[in-house]
XYZ file of C-alpha atoms in Angstrom:
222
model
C 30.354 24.520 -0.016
C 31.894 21.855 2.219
C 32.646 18.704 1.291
C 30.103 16.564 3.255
C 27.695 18.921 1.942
C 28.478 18.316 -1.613
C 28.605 14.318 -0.936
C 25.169 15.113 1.203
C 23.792 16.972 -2.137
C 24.598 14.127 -4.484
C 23.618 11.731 -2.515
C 20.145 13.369 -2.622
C 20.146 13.734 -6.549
C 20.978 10.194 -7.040
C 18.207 9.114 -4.778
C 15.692 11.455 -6.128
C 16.828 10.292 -9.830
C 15.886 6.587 -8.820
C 12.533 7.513 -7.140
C 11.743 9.012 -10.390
C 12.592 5.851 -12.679
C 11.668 3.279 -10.046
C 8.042 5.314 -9.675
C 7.791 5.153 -13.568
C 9.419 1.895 -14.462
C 9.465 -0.564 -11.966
C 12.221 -2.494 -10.654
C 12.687 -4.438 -13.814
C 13.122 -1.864 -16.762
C 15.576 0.316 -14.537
C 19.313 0.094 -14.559
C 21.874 1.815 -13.083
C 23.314 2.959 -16.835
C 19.989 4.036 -17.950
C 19.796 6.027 -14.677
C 23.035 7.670 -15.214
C 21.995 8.697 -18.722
C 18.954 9.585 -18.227
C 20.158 11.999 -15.302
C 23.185 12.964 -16.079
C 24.914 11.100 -13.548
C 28.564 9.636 -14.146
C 29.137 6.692 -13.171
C 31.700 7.008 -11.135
C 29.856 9.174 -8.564
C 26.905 6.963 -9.069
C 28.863 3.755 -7.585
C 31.060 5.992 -5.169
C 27.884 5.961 -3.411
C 25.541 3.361 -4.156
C 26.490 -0.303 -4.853
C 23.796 -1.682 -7.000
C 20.608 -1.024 -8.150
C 18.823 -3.302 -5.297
C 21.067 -1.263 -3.331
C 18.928 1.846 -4.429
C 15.654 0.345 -4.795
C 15.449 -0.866 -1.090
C 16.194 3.105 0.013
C 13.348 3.820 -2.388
C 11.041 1.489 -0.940
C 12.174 2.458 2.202
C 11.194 5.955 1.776
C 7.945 5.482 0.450
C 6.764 3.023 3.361
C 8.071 5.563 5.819
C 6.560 8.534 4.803
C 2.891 6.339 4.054
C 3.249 5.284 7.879
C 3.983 8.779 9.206
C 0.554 10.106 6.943
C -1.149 7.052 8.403
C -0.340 7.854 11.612
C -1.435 11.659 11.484
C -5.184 10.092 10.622
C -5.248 7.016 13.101
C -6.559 9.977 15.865
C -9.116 11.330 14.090
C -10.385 7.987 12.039
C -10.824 6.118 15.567
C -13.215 8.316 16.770
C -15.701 7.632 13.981
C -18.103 4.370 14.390
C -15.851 1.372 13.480
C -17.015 0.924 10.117
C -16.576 4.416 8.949
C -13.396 4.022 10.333
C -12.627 1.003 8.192
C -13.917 2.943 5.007
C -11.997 5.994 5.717
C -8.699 3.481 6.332
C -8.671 1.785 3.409
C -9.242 4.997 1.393
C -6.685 6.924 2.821
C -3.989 5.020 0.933
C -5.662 5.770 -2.360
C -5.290 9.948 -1.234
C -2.085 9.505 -0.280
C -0.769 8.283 -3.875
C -3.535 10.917 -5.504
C -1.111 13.235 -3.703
C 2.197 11.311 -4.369
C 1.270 9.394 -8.154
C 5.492 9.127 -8.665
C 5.512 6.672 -4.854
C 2.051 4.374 -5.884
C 4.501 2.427 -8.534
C 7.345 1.758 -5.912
C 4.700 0.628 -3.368
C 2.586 -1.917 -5.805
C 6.048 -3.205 -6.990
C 8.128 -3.677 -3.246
C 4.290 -5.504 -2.275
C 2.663 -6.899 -5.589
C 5.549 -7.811 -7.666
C 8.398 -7.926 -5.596
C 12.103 -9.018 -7.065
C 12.443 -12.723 -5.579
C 15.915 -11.851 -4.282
C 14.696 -9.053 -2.476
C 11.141 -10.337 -0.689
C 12.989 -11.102 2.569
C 14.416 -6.934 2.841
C 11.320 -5.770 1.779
C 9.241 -7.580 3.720
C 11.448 -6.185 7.088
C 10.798 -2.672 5.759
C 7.096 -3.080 5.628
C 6.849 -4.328 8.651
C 6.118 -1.441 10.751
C 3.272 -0.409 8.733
C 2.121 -3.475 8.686
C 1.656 -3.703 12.476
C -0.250 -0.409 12.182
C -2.404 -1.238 9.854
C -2.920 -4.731 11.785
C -3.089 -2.515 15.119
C -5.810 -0.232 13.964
C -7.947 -2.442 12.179
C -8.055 -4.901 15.211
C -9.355 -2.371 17.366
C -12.324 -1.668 14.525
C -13.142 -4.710 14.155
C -13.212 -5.045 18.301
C -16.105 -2.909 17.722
C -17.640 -4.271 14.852
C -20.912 -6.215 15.485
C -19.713 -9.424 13.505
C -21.400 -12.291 11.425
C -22.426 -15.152 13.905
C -19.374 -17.882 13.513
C -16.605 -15.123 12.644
C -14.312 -14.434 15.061
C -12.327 -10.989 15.464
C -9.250 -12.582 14.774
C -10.252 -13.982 11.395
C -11.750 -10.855 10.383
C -8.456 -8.891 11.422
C -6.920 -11.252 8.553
C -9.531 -11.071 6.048
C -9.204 -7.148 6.368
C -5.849 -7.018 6.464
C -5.555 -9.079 3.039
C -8.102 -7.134 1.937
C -6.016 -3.868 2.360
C -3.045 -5.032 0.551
C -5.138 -6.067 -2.613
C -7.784 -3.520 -2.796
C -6.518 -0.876 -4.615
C -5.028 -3.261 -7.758
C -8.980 -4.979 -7.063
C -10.178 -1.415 -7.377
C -8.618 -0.120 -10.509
C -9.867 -2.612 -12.357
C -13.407 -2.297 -11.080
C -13.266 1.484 -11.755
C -11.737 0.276 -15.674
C -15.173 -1.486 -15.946
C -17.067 1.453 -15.697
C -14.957 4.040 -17.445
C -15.009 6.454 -14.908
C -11.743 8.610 -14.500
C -12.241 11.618 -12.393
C -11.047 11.681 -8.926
C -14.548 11.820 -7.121
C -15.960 9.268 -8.591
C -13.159 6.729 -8.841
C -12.901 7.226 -5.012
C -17.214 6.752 -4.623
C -16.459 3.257 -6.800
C -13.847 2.800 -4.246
C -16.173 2.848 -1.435
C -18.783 0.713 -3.546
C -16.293 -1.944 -3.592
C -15.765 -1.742 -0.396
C -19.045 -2.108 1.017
C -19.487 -5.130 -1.190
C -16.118 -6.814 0.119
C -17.675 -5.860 4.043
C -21.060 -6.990 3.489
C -20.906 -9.561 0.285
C -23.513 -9.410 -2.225
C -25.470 -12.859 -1.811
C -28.339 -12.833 0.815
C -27.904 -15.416 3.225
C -30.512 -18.130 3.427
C -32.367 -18.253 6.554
C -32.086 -21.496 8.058
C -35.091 -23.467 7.847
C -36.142 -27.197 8.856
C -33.904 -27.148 12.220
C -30.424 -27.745 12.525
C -30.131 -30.367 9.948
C -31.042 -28.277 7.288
C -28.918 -25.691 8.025
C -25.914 -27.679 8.418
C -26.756 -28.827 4.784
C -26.528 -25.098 3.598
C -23.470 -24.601 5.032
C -21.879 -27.513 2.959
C -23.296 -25.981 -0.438
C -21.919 -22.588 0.446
């Protein structure tokens, strides 16, 4: 074996080591010795190629946003040719298959966007910003389709969706812990409850009667 391709192999254990105790531990209860140890990686080959563990974290994170924007993109096709609100269903669910398919990435995701290290928000935040403008690209055009609440604009909604897709899984697991359920088909049909209650709310709006005035007063209450 050639020498680049031995560097090129342990490069690609040490990686796959920290994707392993970054996807079970978080940022915070990995370290580079424990990595070593727990690996059987010296560490001397472990800092002839990686610096740090931020170093190692951000290639992690990188990864796992790369690879969830390349399976987003293989759906965007196929999703946008459903009626905009399936679409938006189907969107925000796909993320939740994804890490059904990939539980050792969900960890590394929720950390880099949830609980990011302070020193690192500013790197992360440049690595997640391609799939952010996808996800901001594709649920802009839904919502240009959406027949919206009188008052909302599509812009506002954009945002509120967008939001909405960062939080909704950490939102969901705890509405699925509620119920007790834990197998796969019916964590994902409490997913889509959830979902239909953050679309369409869950308080009936009064109808507006006595004229203007009186509907200007229930918009103050609410």
């Amino acid at each position: 074996m050639k020498q680049q391709e031995r560097q090129e192999r342990s490069r690609r254990e040490i990686f796959q080591a920290a994707m392993e105790e970054f996807g079970a531990h978080g940022y915070d209860k990995v370290s580079m010795e424990n990595l070593c140890t727990r690996h059987g990686i010296s560490k001397g080959m472990m800092y002839h190629y990686y610096s740090n563990k931020d170093e190692l974290f951000l290639l992690c994170v990188q990864d796992v946003f790369q690879n969830l924007k390349e399976q987003i993109e293989q759906e965007i096709a196929q999703l946008e040719q459903q009626s905009p609100l399936a679409a938006i269903r189907e969107f925000f669910l796909l993320r939740e298959r994804y890490f059904q398919q990939n539980p050792e990435r969900e960890r590394i995701f929720e950390t880099a966007l949830l609980h990011p290290p302070r020193h690192l928000m500013g790197q992360i935040g440049a690595l997640h910003a391609p799939i952010r403008d996808l996800n901001k690209r594709f649920i802009a055009h839904a919502v240009s389709r959406m027949p919206l609440r009188p008052g909302l604009t599509p812009e506002e909604v954009t945002r509120y969706l967008e939001c909405m897709n960062t939080y909704f899984w950490p939102v969901a697991v705890q509405y699925r812990a509620a119920s007790g359920v834990s197998d796969v088909h019916s964590m994902f049909r409490m997913a889509g409850e959830l979902l239909d209650l953050a679309l369409f709310g869950v308080v009936q709006q009064p109808e507006a009667r006595g004229g203007p005035e009186r509907a200007g007063t229930e918009k103050k209450i609410l």
